[in-house]
JSON list of C-alpha atoms in Angstrom, two decimals:
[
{"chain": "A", "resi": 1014, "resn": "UNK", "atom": "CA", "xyz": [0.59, -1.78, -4.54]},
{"chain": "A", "resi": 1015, "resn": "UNK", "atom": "CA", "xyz": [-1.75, -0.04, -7.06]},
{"chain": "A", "resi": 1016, "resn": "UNK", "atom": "CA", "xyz": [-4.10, 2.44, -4.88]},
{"chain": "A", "resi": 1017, "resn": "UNK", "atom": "CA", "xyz": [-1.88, 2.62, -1.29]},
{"chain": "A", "resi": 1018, "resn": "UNK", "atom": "CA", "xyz": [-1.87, 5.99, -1.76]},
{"chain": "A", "resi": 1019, "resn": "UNK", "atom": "CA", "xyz": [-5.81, 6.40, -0.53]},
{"chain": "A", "resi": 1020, "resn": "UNK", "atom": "CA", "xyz": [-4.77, 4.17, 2.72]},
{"chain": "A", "resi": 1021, "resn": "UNK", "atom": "CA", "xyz": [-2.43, 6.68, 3.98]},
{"chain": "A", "resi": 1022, "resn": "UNK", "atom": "CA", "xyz": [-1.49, 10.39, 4.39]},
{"chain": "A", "resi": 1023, "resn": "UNK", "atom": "CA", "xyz": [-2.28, 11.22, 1.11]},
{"chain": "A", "resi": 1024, "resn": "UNK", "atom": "CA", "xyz": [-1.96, 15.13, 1.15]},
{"chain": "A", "resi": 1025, "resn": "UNK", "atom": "CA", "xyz": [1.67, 14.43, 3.07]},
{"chain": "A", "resi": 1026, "resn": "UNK", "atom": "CA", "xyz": [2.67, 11.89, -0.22]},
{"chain": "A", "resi": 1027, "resn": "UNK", "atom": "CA", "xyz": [1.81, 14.68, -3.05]},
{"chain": "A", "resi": 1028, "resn": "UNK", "atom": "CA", "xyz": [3.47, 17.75, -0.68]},
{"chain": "A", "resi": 1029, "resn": "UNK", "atom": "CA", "xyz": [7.12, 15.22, -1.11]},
{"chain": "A", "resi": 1030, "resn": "UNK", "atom": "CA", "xyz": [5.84, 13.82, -4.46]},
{"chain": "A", "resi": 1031, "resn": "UNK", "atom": "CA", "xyz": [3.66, 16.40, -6.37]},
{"chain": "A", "resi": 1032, "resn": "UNK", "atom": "CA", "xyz": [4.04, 14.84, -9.74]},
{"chain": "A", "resi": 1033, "resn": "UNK", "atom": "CA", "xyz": [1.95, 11.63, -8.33]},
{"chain": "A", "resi": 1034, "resn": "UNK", "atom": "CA", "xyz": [-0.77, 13.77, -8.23]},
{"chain": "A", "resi": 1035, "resn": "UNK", "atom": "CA", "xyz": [-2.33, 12.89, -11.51]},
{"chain": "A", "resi": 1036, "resn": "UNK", "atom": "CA", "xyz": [-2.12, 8.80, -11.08]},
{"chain": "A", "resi": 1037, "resn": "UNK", "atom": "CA", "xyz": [-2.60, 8.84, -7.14]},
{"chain": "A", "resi": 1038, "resn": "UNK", "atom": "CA", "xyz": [-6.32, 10.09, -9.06]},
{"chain": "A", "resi": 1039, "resn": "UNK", "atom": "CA", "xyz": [-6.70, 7.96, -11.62]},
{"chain": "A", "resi": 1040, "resn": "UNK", "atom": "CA", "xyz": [-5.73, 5.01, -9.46]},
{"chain": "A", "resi": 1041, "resn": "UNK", "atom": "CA", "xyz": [-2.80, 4.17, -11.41]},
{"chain": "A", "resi": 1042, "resn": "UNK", "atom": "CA", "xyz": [0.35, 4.87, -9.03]},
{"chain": "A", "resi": 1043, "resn": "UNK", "atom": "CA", "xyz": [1.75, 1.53, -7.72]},
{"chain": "A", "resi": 1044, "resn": "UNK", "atom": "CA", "xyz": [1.64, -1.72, -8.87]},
{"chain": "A", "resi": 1045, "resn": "UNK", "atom": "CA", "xyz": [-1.39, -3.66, -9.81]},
{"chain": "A", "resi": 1046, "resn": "UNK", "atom": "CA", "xyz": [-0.12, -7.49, -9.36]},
{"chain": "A", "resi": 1047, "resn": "UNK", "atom": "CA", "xyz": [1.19, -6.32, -5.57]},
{"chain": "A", "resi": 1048, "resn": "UNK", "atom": "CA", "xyz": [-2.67, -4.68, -4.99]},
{"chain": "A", "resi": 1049, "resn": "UNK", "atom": "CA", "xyz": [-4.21, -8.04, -6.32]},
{"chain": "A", "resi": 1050, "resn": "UNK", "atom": "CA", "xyz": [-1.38, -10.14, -3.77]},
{"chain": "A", "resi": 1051, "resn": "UNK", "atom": "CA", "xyz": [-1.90, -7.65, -0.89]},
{"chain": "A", "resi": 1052, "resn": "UNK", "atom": "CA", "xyz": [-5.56, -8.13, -1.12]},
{"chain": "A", "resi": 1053, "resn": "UNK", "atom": "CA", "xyz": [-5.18, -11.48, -1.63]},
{"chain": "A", "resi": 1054, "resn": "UNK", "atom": "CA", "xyz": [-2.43, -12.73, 0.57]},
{"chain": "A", "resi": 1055, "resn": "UNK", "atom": "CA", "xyz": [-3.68, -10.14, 3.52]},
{"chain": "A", "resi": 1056, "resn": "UNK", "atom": "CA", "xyz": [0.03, -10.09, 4.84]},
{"chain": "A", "resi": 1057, "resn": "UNK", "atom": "CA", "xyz": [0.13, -8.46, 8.70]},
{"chain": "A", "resi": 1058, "resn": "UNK", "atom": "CA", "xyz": [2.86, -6.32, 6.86]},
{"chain": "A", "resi": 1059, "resn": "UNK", "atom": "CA", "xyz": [4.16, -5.28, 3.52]},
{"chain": "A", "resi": 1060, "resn": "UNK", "atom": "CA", "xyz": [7.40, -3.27, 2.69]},
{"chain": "A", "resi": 1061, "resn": "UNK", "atom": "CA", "xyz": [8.12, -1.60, -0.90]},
{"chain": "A", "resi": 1062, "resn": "UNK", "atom": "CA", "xyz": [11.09, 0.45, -2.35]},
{"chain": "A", "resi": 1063, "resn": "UNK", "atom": "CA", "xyz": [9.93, 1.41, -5.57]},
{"chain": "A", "resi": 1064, "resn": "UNK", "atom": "CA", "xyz": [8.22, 5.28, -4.85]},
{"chain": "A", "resi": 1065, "resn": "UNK", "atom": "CA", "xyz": [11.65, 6.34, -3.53]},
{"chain": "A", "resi": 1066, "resn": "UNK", "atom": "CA", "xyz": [9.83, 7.98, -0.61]},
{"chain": "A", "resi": 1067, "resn": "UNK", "atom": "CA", "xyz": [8.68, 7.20, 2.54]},
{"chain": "A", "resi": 1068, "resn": "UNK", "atom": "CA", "xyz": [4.58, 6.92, 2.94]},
{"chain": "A", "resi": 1069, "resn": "UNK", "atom": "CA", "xyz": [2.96, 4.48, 5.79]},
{"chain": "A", "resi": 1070, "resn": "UNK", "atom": "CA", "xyz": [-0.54, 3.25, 5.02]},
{"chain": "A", "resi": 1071, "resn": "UNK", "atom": "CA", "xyz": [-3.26, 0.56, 6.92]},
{"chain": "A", "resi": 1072, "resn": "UNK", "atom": "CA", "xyz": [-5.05, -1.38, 4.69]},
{"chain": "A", "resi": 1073, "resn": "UNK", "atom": "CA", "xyz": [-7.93, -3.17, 6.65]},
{"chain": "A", "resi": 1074, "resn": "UNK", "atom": "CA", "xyz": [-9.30, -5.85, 5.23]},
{"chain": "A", "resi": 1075, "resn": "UNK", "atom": "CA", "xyz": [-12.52, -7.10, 6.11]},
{"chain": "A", "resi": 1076, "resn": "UNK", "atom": "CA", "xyz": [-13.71, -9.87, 7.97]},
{"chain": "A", "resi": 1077, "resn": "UNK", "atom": "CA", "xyz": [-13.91, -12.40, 5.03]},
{"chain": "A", "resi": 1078, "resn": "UNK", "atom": "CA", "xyz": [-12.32, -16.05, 5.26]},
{"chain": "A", "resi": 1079, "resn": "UNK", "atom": "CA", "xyz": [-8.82, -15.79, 4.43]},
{"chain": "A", "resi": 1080, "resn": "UNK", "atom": "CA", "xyz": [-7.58, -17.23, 1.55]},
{"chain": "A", "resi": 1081, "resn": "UNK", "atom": "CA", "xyz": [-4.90, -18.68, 3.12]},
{"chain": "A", "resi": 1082, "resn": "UNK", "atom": "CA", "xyz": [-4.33, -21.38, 5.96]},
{"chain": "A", "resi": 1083, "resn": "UNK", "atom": "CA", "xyz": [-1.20, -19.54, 7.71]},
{"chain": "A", "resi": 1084, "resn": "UNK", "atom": "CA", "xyz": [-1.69, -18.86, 11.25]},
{"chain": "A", "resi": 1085, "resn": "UNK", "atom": "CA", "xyz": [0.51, -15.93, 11.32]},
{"chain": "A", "resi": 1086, "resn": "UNK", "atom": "CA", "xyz": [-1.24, -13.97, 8.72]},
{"chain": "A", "resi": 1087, "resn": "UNK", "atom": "CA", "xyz": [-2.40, -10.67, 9.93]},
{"chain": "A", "resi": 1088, "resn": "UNK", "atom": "CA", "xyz": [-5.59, -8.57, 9.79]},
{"chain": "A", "resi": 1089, "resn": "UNK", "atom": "CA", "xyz": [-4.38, -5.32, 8.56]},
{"chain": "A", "resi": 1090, "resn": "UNK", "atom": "CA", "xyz": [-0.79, -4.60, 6.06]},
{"chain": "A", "resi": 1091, "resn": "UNK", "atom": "CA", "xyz": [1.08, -1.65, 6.77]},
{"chain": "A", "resi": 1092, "resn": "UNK", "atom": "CA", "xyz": [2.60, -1.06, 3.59]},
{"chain": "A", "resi": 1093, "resn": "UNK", "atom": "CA", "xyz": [5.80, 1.32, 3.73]},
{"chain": "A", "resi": 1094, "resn": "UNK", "atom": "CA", "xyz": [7.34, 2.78, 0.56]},
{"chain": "A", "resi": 1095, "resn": "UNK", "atom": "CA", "xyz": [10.92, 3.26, 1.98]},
{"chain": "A", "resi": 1096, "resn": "UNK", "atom": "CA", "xyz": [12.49, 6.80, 1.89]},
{"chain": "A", "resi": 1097, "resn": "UNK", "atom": "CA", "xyz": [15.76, 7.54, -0.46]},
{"chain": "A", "resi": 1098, "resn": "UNK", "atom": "CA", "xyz": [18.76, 9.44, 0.74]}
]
């Protein structure tokens, strides 16, 4: 999702990935649909491929009502861009 980046390690992400440097600033790595669902959906986890590298990251979200009515629904995603060979 669009802005993970500033939920983890960042400094770790650009030492593997330098040339995100420039969008991890203008808040324009990642995706902006999967920031809008992640926000919205508040999933107790949330896995992504794209980034070809591996970067963990907590997202709390506050204490607002959920939007959804699902029991199992988390309070915090831990979003993990999986790692390439």
């Amino acid at each position: 999702p669009r802005g993970i980046a500033h939920h983890g390690n960042t400094s770790q992400l650009l030492q593997r990935k330098p040339f995100f440097r420039e969008e991890v600033e203008s808040n324009t790595l990642g995706n902006p649909a999967s920031e809008i669902l992640l926000h919205e959906l508040r999933p107790r986890y949330w896995f992504a491929a794209h980034l070809h590298v591996k970067f963990e990251a907590t997202v709390k979200h506050g204490n607002a009502e959920k939007n959804s009515t699902d029991e199992n629904l988390g309070s915090t995603a831990t979003p993990t861009l999986a790692s390439g060979p």
